[in-house]
Amino acid sequence: MAEERRGAWFGFGFCGFGQALGSGRGRQVHSPEPLRAPGAGLDVCRVSASWSYTAFVTREGGRVELSGFAVGAAGGCRDAWASEELLVVLRAGPGPGAGTELQAWAPGSALRGEPLWAQTVPEAEREDGPVGDETQAGPLPLLPCARAYVSPRPPFYRPLAPTLRARRLELGAEHALLLDAAGQVFSWGGGRHGQLGHGTLEAEPEPRLLQALQGLTMAEVAAGGWHSLCVSEAGDIYIWGWNESGQLALPTKSLAEDGKTTTEASGLNEDGSEVKTVAGGEDGAPAPFIAVQPFPALLDLPLGSDAVKASCGSRHTAVVTRTGDLYTWGWGLSLLWSLPLRSIGSGRAGSAAMAHGPSRSAACGIFPDRGTNPCPLHQQADSQPLRHQGRPYF
C-alpha cells in the first residue's frame, strides 16, 4: 500500500456520534472543516469513515485511533477499515518475527482483549512488488497479498482467484467491485438494484467481467450501498446501479415529484435503464426519472473536468478532479470545494474526509441499512453535481 503524502484533513456530513468530522458544532457539518482527529498533533495518513465512528491511522508508529460511537486506540498498525459490523486492522503480530496479522474487532471493543478473528499474513505474500509492479494491492478490504479480501460478514477471509491479479477491491452493501492489473473491472454479489453493471438485476456468485467496459482501461473503482462507479485512465466517469437519491447524477423521483404527483408509469430504455415518469409537473407534462441504471453510463462533470479519484457512500457520490476540485451529489450533499484536495473517504450516511494536496486515494464506509426506501431521503437528495461557493472553516 502506497503511503499517503502529508496534508491537512477535512471532513463534513453527519457527526451525531462525535465522529470528528469537523468543528463539532451540531449534528451535521455542511461544509468541509478541519478534521478533529483524536489526540493533538497526530500525523494522520489514512481515514476510514463508517456511519457511527471514524478510524484514523497515523504515520508515526502506525497508531489507529477511533472517534465517535466506537472509541479506542492500538499501535503497530499498517491499515484500518471501518464498518458498522467490524473494525479490521493490519498490525504487527504478537511477538518477534510474528509477521503482520489481520485482525477483526467488534467496533465497541475499544481494541481491547482478543479480536473476534485473526489470521497471519505470510511474509512472502505481503511483500510489496518491485517498483512499477502493477499488481501491488490497494488498501483494505483487499489484503496486501492481493489474493484475498476481508468481508464484514462471515467468512471474514475470502480468497480470490490468482488469475484476477487484483489491484483494488471495493465492497458495497451487497456487492463487490474489483479492478485488476490490466484496468478491467469485475463485479459480483447482489444485483437487485443494477449495481453489478451487467444489464440485469440478477445476482452473480463469482467475479464477472463488465463487458460494457471492454476496451477501456480503468484506474479507479468505487462501490456505494447499491451503486457503482469507475474512473478511466483518461478521466472519464462511468456510473451505474440504484438512483433512488440521485447518487448517479441522473434525474430522480424526488425531483420529479416537486410538483403534484398523480400517476406513475414505467418502461425500459434501449440500454436497459428503468425510466419512469411522474405526471403532474408544473406544465402538466410527465417528468421522467431513472430509478435503476443496470449498465455503466458515461457521466460528464461540469466544466468538462477530468476525474482522478472517487468514493461512494450509501446514497451519495464524491469525485476529485485532476485540478483538485471536489464534486459531490446524491443524498444530503451538493458542493464543490475549489481547493487542491488529495484524498477522500466517505461514510454511507454522508460523512467524508479529505486531505490537502494532490489527489491520491479514496475509500468508503458502511451504512447499516438494507436498501429500503425511507421517505425523508427524498427531501435531501440532489441529482446534479453543484458548486459550493463557501470556504471551509479554519
Tab-separated table of C-alpha atoms in Angstrom:
chain	number	residue	atom	x	y	z
A	1	MET	CA	0.000	0.000	0.000
A	2	ALA	CA	1.493	3.311	-1.060
A	3	GLU	CA	1.976	5.806	1.763
A	4	GLU	CA	-0.124	8.971	1.701
A	5	ARG	CA	1.650	12.298	1.382
A	6	ARG	CA	1.344	14.683	4.273
A	7	GLY	CA	-1.555	17.116	4.322
A	8	ALA	CA	-4.363	18.653	6.350
A	9	TRP	CA	-7.531	16.583	6.525
A	10	PHE	CA	-11.069	17.983	6.351
A	11	GLY	CA	-14.477	16.411	6.922
A	12	PHE	CA	-18.192	17.002	6.509
A	13	GLY	CA	-21.513	15.189	6.931
A	14	PHE	CA	-23.404	13.570	9.813
A	15	CYS	CA	-21.475	13.689	13.111
A	16	GLY	CA	-24.147	12.993	15.722
A	17	PHE	CA	-21.869	10.457	17.429
A	18	GLY	CA	-18.831	12.728	17.554
A	19	GLN	CA	-17.112	11.167	14.547
A	20	ALA	CA	-14.551	14.019	14.438
A	21	LEU	CA	-15.719	15.311	11.065
A	22	GLY	CA	-15.180	18.981	11.814
A	23	SER	CA	-15.675	21.603	14.470
A	24	GLY	CA	-18.338	19.595	16.326
A	25	ARG	CA	-20.860	22.423	16.002
A	26	GLY	CA	-24.127	20.490	15.687
A	27	ARG	CA	-25.030	17.053	14.327
A	28	GLN	CA	-24.357	17.979	10.690
A	29	VAL	CA	-21.273	19.553	9.133
A	30	HIS	CA	-22.445	21.047	5.838
A	31	SER	CA	-19.122	22.434	4.584
A	32	PRO	CA	-15.592	20.982	4.833
A	33	GLU	CA	-13.963	21.739	8.189
A	34	PRO	CA	-10.591	20.711	9.641
A	35	LEU	CA	-10.771	17.158	10.907
A	36	ARG	CA	-10.738	16.870	14.702
A	37	ALA	CA	-8.707	13.687	14.949
A	38	PRO	CA	-8.335	12.338	18.499
A	39	GLY	CA	-5.003	13.319	20.017
A	40	ALA	CA	-3.397	16.683	19.396
A	41	GLY	CA	-0.855	16.863	16.612
A	42	LEU	CA	-1.472	13.404	15.174
A	43	ASP	CA	0.003	12.994	11.704
A	44	VAL	CA	-2.886	11.161	10.026
A	45	CYS	CA	-2.065	9.266	6.825
A	46	ARG	CA	-5.365	7.418	6.326
A	47	VAL	CA	-9.019	7.855	7.326
A	48	SER	CA	-11.751	5.215	7.143
A	49	ALA	CA	-15.238	6.563	7.866
A	50	SER	CA	-18.167	4.395	8.890
A	51	TRP	CA	-21.634	5.648	9.861
A	52	SER	CA	-21.197	5.971	13.610
A	53	TYR	CA	-17.423	6.203	14.022
A	54	THR	CA	-14.207	7.100	12.208
A	55	ALA	CA	-10.857	5.295	12.213
A	56	PHE	CA	-7.606	7.253	11.818
A	57	VAL	CA	-4.222	5.707	11.012
A	58	THR	CA	-1.190	7.779	11.950
A	59	ARG	CA	2.059	7.910	10.057
A	60	GLU	CA	4.309	7.789	13.113
A	61	GLY	CA	4.155	4.398	14.808
A	62	GLY	CA	1.176	3.184	12.794
A	63	ARG	CA	-1.339	4.018	15.507
A	64	VAL	CA	-5.094	3.512	14.967
A	65	GLU	CA	-7.392	5.948	16.804
A	66	LEU	CA	-11.188	5.627	16.868
A	67	SER	CA	-13.590	8.526	17.306
A	68	GLY	CA	-17.373	8.520	17.613
A	69	PHE	CA	-19.700	5.776	18.852
A	70	ALA	CA	-16.656	3.472	18.925
A	71	VAL	CA	-13.527	4.641	20.749
A	72	GLY	CA	-10.135	3.132	21.405
A	73	ALA	CA	-6.581	3.010	20.105
A	74	ALA	CA	-3.903	0.487	19.139
A	75	GLY	CA	-0.326	0.712	17.901
A	76	GLY	CA	1.714	-1.092	15.296
A	77	CYS	CA	-0.939	-0.840	12.556
A	78	ARG	CA	-0.407	-0.547	8.812
A	79	ASP	CA	-4.015	-0.049	7.770
A	80	ALA	CA	-7.574	0.051	9.136
A	81	TRP	CA	-11.002	-0.427	7.583
A	82	ALA	CA	-14.106	0.689	9.478
A	83	SER	CA	-17.608	-0.733	9.091
A	84	GLU	CA	-20.584	-0.996	11.407
A	85	GLU	CA	-20.156	-4.769	11.704
A	86	LEU	CA	-16.366	-4.941	12.066
A	87	LEU	CA	-13.225	-2.913	12.504
A	88	VAL	CA	-10.445	-4.600	10.539
A	89	VAL	CA	-6.788	-3.734	11.104
A	90	LEU	CA	-3.454	-4.910	9.750
A	91	ARG	CA	-0.935	-4.788	12.591
A	92	ALA	CA	2.279	-6.359	13.806
A	93	GLY	CA	1.656	-9.832	15.174
A	94	PRO	CA	2.345	-10.779	18.820
A	95	GLY	CA	5.994	-11.485	19.482
A	96	PRO	CA	9.213	-11.017	17.470
A	97	GLY	CA	9.135	-12.288	13.904
A	98	ALA	CA	5.393	-12.889	14.024
A	99	GLY	CA	4.820	-11.029	10.753
A	100	THR	CA	1.716	-8.989	10.008
A	101	GLU	CA	-1.619	-10.072	11.437
A	102	LEU	CA	-5.067	-9.362	10.034
A	103	GLN	CA	-7.449	-8.763	12.939
A	104	ALA	CA	-11.240	-8.296	13.025
A	105	TRP	CA	-12.641	-6.472	16.068
A	106	ALA	CA	-16.102	-5.570	17.281
A	107	PRO	CA	-16.264	-1.754	16.912
A	108	GLY	CA	-17.381	-1.433	20.543
A	109	SER	CA	-14.442	-3.437	21.898
A	110	ALA	CA	-12.169	-0.359	22.143
A	111	LEU	CA	-9.481	-2.639	20.609
A	112	ARG	CA	-9.029	-4.325	23.995
A	113	GLY	CA	-8.875	-8.012	24.815
A	114	GLU	CA	-8.847	-10.506	21.975
A	115	PRO	CA	-10.030	-9.873	18.398
A	116	LEU	CA	-13.050	-11.730	17.054
A	117	TRP	CA	-10.832	-13.289	14.409
A	118	ALA	CA	-7.168	-13.095	13.443
A	119	GLN	CA	-5.007	-14.529	10.704
A	120	THR	CA	-1.334	-14.055	9.941
A	121	VAL	CA	-0.458	-12.653	6.533
A	122	PRO	CA	2.581	-14.668	5.389
A	123	GLU	CA	5.750	-12.646	4.874
A	124	ALA	CA	6.159	-13.870	1.305
A	125	GLU	CA	2.655	-12.724	0.348
A	126	ARG	CA	2.666	-9.311	1.966
A	127	GLU	CA	5.909	-8.103	0.395
A	128	ASP	CA	5.408	-5.171	-1.981
A	129	GLY	CA	6.258	-5.932	-5.536
A	130	PRO	CA	9.121	-4.315	-7.453
A	131	VAL	CA	8.926	-0.653	-8.367
A	132	GLY	CA	6.385	-0.193	-11.133
A	133	ASP	CA	4.720	-3.536	-10.464
A	134	GLU	CA	1.087	-3.003	-11.443
A	135	THR	CA	-0.121	-5.877	-9.275
A	136	GLN	CA	0.638	-4.122	-5.975
A	137	ALA	CA	-2.509	-4.224	-3.890
A	138	GLY	CA	-4.502	-1.239	-2.741
A	139	PRO	CA	-5.790	-0.634	0.790
A	140	LEU	CA	-8.182	-2.791	2.811
A	141	PRO	CA	-10.511	-4.608	2.292
A	142	LEU	CA	-8.080	-6.023	-0.316
A	143	LEU	CA	-5.245	-7.773	1.514
A	144	PRO	CA	-1.602	-6.943	0.730
A	145	CYS	CA	-1.136	-10.310	-0.967
A	146	ALA	CA	-3.845	-9.278	-3.491
A	147	ARG	CA	-5.114	-12.859	-3.400
A	148	ALA	CA	-7.840	-12.402	-0.804
A	149	TYR	CA	-10.043	-9.784	0.788
A	150	VAL	CA	-11.782	-9.314	4.101
A	151	SER	CA	-15.560	-9.189	4.441
A	152	PRO	CA	-17.600	-7.607	7.266
A	153	ARG	CA	-19.670	-10.803	7.387
A	154	PRO	CA	-18.514	-14.431	7.754
A	155	PRO	CA	-16.484	-15.854	6.229
A	156	PHE	CA	-14.250	-12.880	7.030
A	157	TYR	CA	-11.313	-14.100	4.901
A	158	ARG	CA	-12.316	-14.654	1.261
A	159	PRO	CA	-9.764	-15.862	-1.310
A	160	LEU	CA	-9.629	-14.563	-4.889
A	161	ALA	CA	-8.637	-16.476	-7.992
A	162	PRO	CA	-4.929	-15.749	-8.721
A	163	THR	CA	-5.810	-15.109	-12.363
A	164	LEU	CA	-7.701	-11.942	-11.340
A	165	ARG	CA	-4.445	-10.106	-10.402
A	166	ALA	CA	-6.406	-7.723	-8.186
A	167	ARG	CA	-5.203	-4.134	-7.828
A	168	ARG	CA	-8.116	-2.667	-5.875
A	169	LEU	CA	-11.313	-4.026	-4.348
A	170	GLU	CA	-14.354	-2.137	-3.028
A	171	LEU	CA	-17.358	-3.520	-1.134
A	172	GLY	CA	-20.921	-2.220	-1.332
A	173	ALA	CA	-23.793	-3.239	0.915
A	174	GLU	CA	-24.455	-6.354	-1.175
A	175	HIS	CA	-21.848	-6.402	-3.949
A	176	ALA	CA	-18.137	-6.187	-4.702
A	177	LEU	CA	-16.073	-4.455	-7.405
A	178	LEU	CA	-12.567	-5.481	-8.393
A	179	LEU	CA	-10.054	-3.609	-10.547
A	180	ASP	CA	-7.336	-5.809	-11.990
A	181	ALA	CA	-3.800	-5.001	-13.108
A	182	ALA	CA	-4.923	-4.570	-16.716
A	183	GLY	CA	-7.557	-1.971	-15.795
A	184	GLN	CA	-10.515	-4.308	-16.212
A	185	VAL	CA	-13.482	-4.247	-13.813
A	186	PHE	CA	-15.192	-7.312	-12.321
A	187	SER	CA	-18.324	-7.374	-10.167
A	188	TRP	CA	-20.230	-9.968	-8.153
A	189	GLY	CA	-22.768	-10.299	-5.358
A	190	GLY	CA	-26.321	-8.956	-5.191
A	191	GLY	CA	-27.681	-7.212	-8.259
A	192	ARG	CA	-31.270	-6.263	-7.397
A	193	HIS	CA	-30.580	-2.556	-7.992
A	194	GLY	CA	-28.438	-2.974	-11.121
A	195	GLN	CA	-25.257	-2.340	-9.126
A	196	LEU	CA	-23.297	-5.101	-10.911
A	197	GLY	CA	-23.482	-3.357	-14.294
A	198	HIS	CA	-24.268	-6.451	-16.376
A	199	GLY	CA	-27.627	-5.209	-17.649
A	200	THR	CA	-29.762	-7.368	-15.361
A	201	LEU	CA	-30.958	-7.370	-11.761
A	202	GLU	CA	-29.640	-10.882	-11.157
A	203	ALA	CA	-27.016	-11.830	-8.579
A	204	GLU	CA	-23.580	-13.110	-9.603
A	205	PRO	CA	-21.903	-15.647	-7.292
A	206	GLU	CA	-18.439	-15.223	-8.836
A	207	PRO	CA	-16.467	-12.261	-10.241
A	208	ARG	CA	-17.759	-11.440	-13.730
A	209	LEU	CA	-16.072	-9.116	-16.218
A	210	LEU	CA	-18.042	-5.988	-17.132
A	211	GLN	CA	-18.422	-6.469	-20.869
A	212	ALA	CA	-19.788	-2.938	-21.319
A	213	LEU	CA	-16.374	-1.525	-20.368
A	214	GLN	CA	-14.312	-3.800	-22.608
A	215	GLY	CA	-11.568	-1.880	-24.393
A	216	LEU	CA	-11.493	0.891	-21.763
A	217	THR	CA	-8.696	0.973	-19.188
A	218	MET	CA	-9.941	1.888	-15.720
A	219	ALA	CA	-7.838	3.491	-12.991
A	220	GLU	CA	-10.298	3.605	-10.057
A	221	VAL	CA	-13.397	1.793	-8.782
A	222	ALA	CA	-15.819	2.737	-6.005
A	223	ALA	CA	-18.776	0.828	-4.572
A	224	GLY	CA	-21.672	2.560	-2.822
A	225	GLY	CA	-24.530	0.965	-0.962
A	226	TRP	CA	-26.261	-0.122	-4.171
A	227	HIS	CA	-24.455	1.796	-6.905
A	228	SER	CA	-21.038	1.621	-8.531
A	229	LEU	CA	-18.561	3.902	-10.258
A	230	CYS	CA	-15.270	3.655	-12.081
A	231	VAL	CA	-12.839	6.244	-13.443
A	232	SER	CA	-10.905	5.608	-16.636
A	233	GLU	CA	-7.258	6.470	-17.191
A	234	ALA	CA	-8.489	9.315	-19.406
A	235	GLY	CA	-10.511	10.789	-16.502
A	236	ASP	CA	-13.967	9.703	-17.655
A	237	ILE	CA	-16.600	8.611	-15.105
A	238	TYR	CA	-18.833	5.578	-15.619
A	239	ILE	CA	-21.623	5.049	-13.097
A	240	TRP	CA	-24.473	2.552	-12.655
A	241	GLY	CA	-26.897	0.984	-10.194
A	242	TRP	CA	-29.600	2.487	-7.953
A	243	ASN	CA	-30.508	6.157	-8.414
A	244	GLU	CA	-33.027	6.493	-5.573
A	245	SER	CA	-31.354	9.591	-4.093
A	246	GLY	CA	-29.644	10.965	-7.202
A	247	GLN	CA	-26.393	9.142	-6.443
A	248	LEU	CA	-25.910	8.533	-10.174
A	249	ALA	CA	-26.387	12.255	-11.010
A	250	LEU	CA	-29.387	11.254	-13.130
A	251	PRO	CA	-32.976	12.577	-12.794
A	252	THR	CA	-34.623	11.271	-9.624
A	253	LYS	CA	-38.168	10.653	-8.484
A	254	SER	CA	-37.780	13.197	-5.685
A	255	LEU	CA	-37.115	15.982	-8.188
A	256	ALA	CA	-39.889	14.790	-10.480
A	257	GLU	CA	-42.283	14.952	-7.525
A	258	ASP	CA	-41.624	18.639	-6.835
A	259	GLY	CA	-44.990	19.248	-8.457
A	260	LYS	CA	-48.273	17.473	-7.735
A	261	THR	CA	-47.961	13.728	-8.350
A	262	THR	CA	-50.989	11.925	-9.669
A	263	THR	CA	-49.886	8.880	-11.663
A	264	GLU	CA	-46.704	6.941	-12.327
A	265	ALA	CA	-45.670	4.896	-15.393
A	266	SER	CA	-42.505	2.932	-16.117
A	267	GLY	CA	-40.589	1.438	-19.031
A	268	LEU	CA	-37.115	0.469	-20.216
A	269	ASN	CA	-34.652	2.357	-22.389
A	270	GLU	CA	-32.712	0.574	-25.103
A	271	ASP	CA	-29.743	0.395	-22.711
A	272	GLY	CA	-31.862	-1.400	-20.112
A	273	SER	CA	-32.215	1.514	-17.682
A	274	GLU	CA	-35.541	1.669	-15.876
A	275	VAL	CA	-37.150	5.004	-16.797
A	276	LYS	CA	-40.294	6.138	-15.029
A	277	THR	CA	-42.496	9.177	-15.455
A	278	VAL	CA	-44.465	11.105	-12.884
A	279	ALA	CA	-47.424	13.121	-14.131
A	280	GLY	CA	-48.489	16.440	-12.694
A	281	GLY	CA	-45.430	18.664	-13.123
A	282	GLU	CA	-45.624	22.430	-13.343
A	283	ASP	CA	-46.624	22.316	-17.015
A	284	GLY	CA	-48.650	19.123	-16.619
A	285	ALA	CA	-46.209	17.123	-18.768
A	286	PRO	CA	-44.775	13.818	-17.495
A	287	ALA	CA	-41.448	14.263	-15.698
A	288	PRO	CA	-39.075	11.357	-16.460
A	289	PHE	CA	-36.670	9.948	-13.925
A	290	ILE	CA	-34.308	6.977	-13.800
A	291	ALA	CA	-34.726	4.561	-10.907
A	292	VAL	CA	-32.188	1.886	-11.928
A	293	GLN	CA	-29.285	2.061	-14.390
A	294	PRO	CA	-28.092	-1.545	-14.911
A	295	PHE	CA	-25.358	-0.669	-17.459
A	296	PRO	CA	-22.423	1.745	-16.969
A	297	ALA	CA	-23.417	5.263	-18.071
A	298	LEU	CA	-20.881	7.932	-19.051
A	299	LEU	CA	-21.142	10.954	-16.746
A	300	ASP	CA	-19.783	14.397	-17.635
A	301	LEU	CA	-18.735	16.726	-14.836
A	302	PRO	CA	-19.345	20.476	-15.119
A	303	LEU	CA	-16.649	22.453	-16.953
A	304	GLY	CA	-15.521	19.257	-18.665
A	305	SER	CA	-13.395	18.317	-15.644
A	306	ASP	CA	-11.418	15.064	-15.635
A	307	ALA	CA	-11.800	12.807	-12.601
A	308	VAL	CA	-8.883	11.126	-10.862
A	309	LYS	CA	-10.356	9.701	-7.623
A	310	ALA	CA	-13.830	8.711	-6.433
A	311	SER	CA	-15.673	7.490	-3.373
A	312	CYS	CA	-19.248	6.271	-2.959
A	313	GLY	CA	-21.346	6.447	0.179
A	314	SER	CA	-24.586	4.588	0.726
A	315	ARG	CA	-26.570	7.038	-1.403
A	316	HIS	CA	-24.098	9.739	-2.364
A	317	THR	CA	-21.014	10.063	-4.540
A	318	ALA	CA	-17.818	12.151	-4.344
A	319	VAL	CA	-15.261	12.738	-7.090
A	320	VAL	CA	-11.924	14.573	-7.059
A	321	THR	CA	-10.853	16.145	-10.354
A	322	ARG	CA	-7.429	16.439	-11.901
A	323	THR	CA	-7.313	20.099	-10.807
A	324	GLY	CA	-8.123	19.155	-7.190
A	325	ASP	CA	-11.805	20.171	-7.110
A	326	LEU	CA	-14.279	18.039	-5.186
A	327	TYR	CA	-17.768	17.331	-6.559
A	328	THR	CA	-20.443	15.544	-4.521
A	329	TRP	CA	-24.042	14.619	-5.287
A	330	GLY	CA	-26.831	12.391	-4.004
A	331	TRP	CA	-28.333	12.148	-0.521
A	332	GLY	CA	-27.693	15.267	1.539
A	333	LEU	CA	-24.626	16.558	-0.310
A	334	SER	CA	-24.124	19.002	-3.157
A	335	LEU	CA	-20.931	21.016	-3.176
A	336	LEU	CA	-17.722	21.752	-4.967
A	337	TRP	CA	-14.774	22.796	-2.866
A	338	SER	CA	-12.243	24.643	-5.031
A	339	LEU	CA	-9.100	23.822	-3.079
A	340	PRO	CA	-6.452	21.271	-4.049
A	341	LEU	CA	-7.585	18.004	-2.493
A	342	ARG	CA	-5.606	14.834	-2.088
A	343	SER	CA	-7.892	12.060	-0.937
A	344	ILE	CA	-11.405	11.411	0.256
A	345	GLY	CA	-13.131	8.860	2.441
A	346	SER	CA	-16.896	8.898	2.729
A	347	GLY	CA	-19.215	7.021	5.036
A	348	ARG	CA	-22.581	5.951	3.745
A	349	ALA	CA	-24.578	8.295	5.966
A	350	GLY	CA	-22.990	11.391	4.469
A	351	SER	CA	-19.685	11.604	6.360
A	352	ALA	CA	-16.486	12.302	4.462
A	353	ALA	CA	-12.855	13.250	4.923
A	354	MET	CA	-10.183	14.547	2.604
A	355	ALA	CA	-6.645	15.874	2.637
A	356	HIS	CA	-4.987	18.987	1.222
A	357	GLY	CA	-2.603	18.325	-1.673
A	358	PRO	CA	-2.634	16.378	-4.976
A	359	SER	CA	-5.387	13.764	-5.281
A	360	ARG	CA	-4.224	10.222	-4.445
A	361	SER	CA	-6.806	7.883	-2.906
A	362	ALA	CA	-10.414	7.289	-1.887
A	363	ALA	CA	-12.286	4.967	0.487
A	364	CYS	CA	-15.854	4.423	1.679
A	365	GLY	CA	-17.512	3.175	4.857
A	366	ILE	CA	-20.537	1.012	5.652
A	367	PHE	CA	-24.021	2.339	6.423
A	368	PRO	CA	-26.303	-0.092	8.343
A	369	ASP	CA	-29.427	-0.279	6.206
A	370	ARG	CA	-30.606	-2.892	3.750
A	371	GLY	CA	-31.696	-0.906	0.708
A	372	THR	CA	-35.048	0.249	1.971
A	373	ASN	CA	-36.526	3.490	0.746
A	374	PRO	CA	-37.227	5.848	3.686
A	375	CYS	CA	-39.166	8.921	2.595
A	376	PRO	CA	-37.013	11.529	4.393
A	377	LEU	CA	-34.148	10.814	1.974
A	378	HIS	CA	-36.103	12.338	-0.909
A	379	GLN	CA	-36.124	15.706	0.816
A	380	GLN	CA	-32.318	15.830	0.883
A	381	ALA	CA	-31.407	14.369	-2.487
A	382	ASP	CA	-29.601	16.294	-5.218
A	383	SER	CA	-29.022	14.547	-8.522
A	384	GLN	CA	-26.614	17.092	-10.018
A	385	PRO	CA	-23.016	17.916	-9.060
A	386	LEU	CA	-23.283	21.528	-7.821
A	387	ARG	CA	-20.769	24.191	-6.826
A	388	HIS	CA	-20.382	25.176	-3.188
A	389	GLN	CA	-19.367	28.850	-3.069
A	390	GLY	CA	-18.321	28.970	0.590
A	391	ARG	CA	-14.905	28.363	2.050
A	392	PRO	CA	-14.095	25.779	4.731
A	393	TYR	CA	-13.955	26.823	8.374
A	394	PHE	CA	-10.493	27.194	9.899
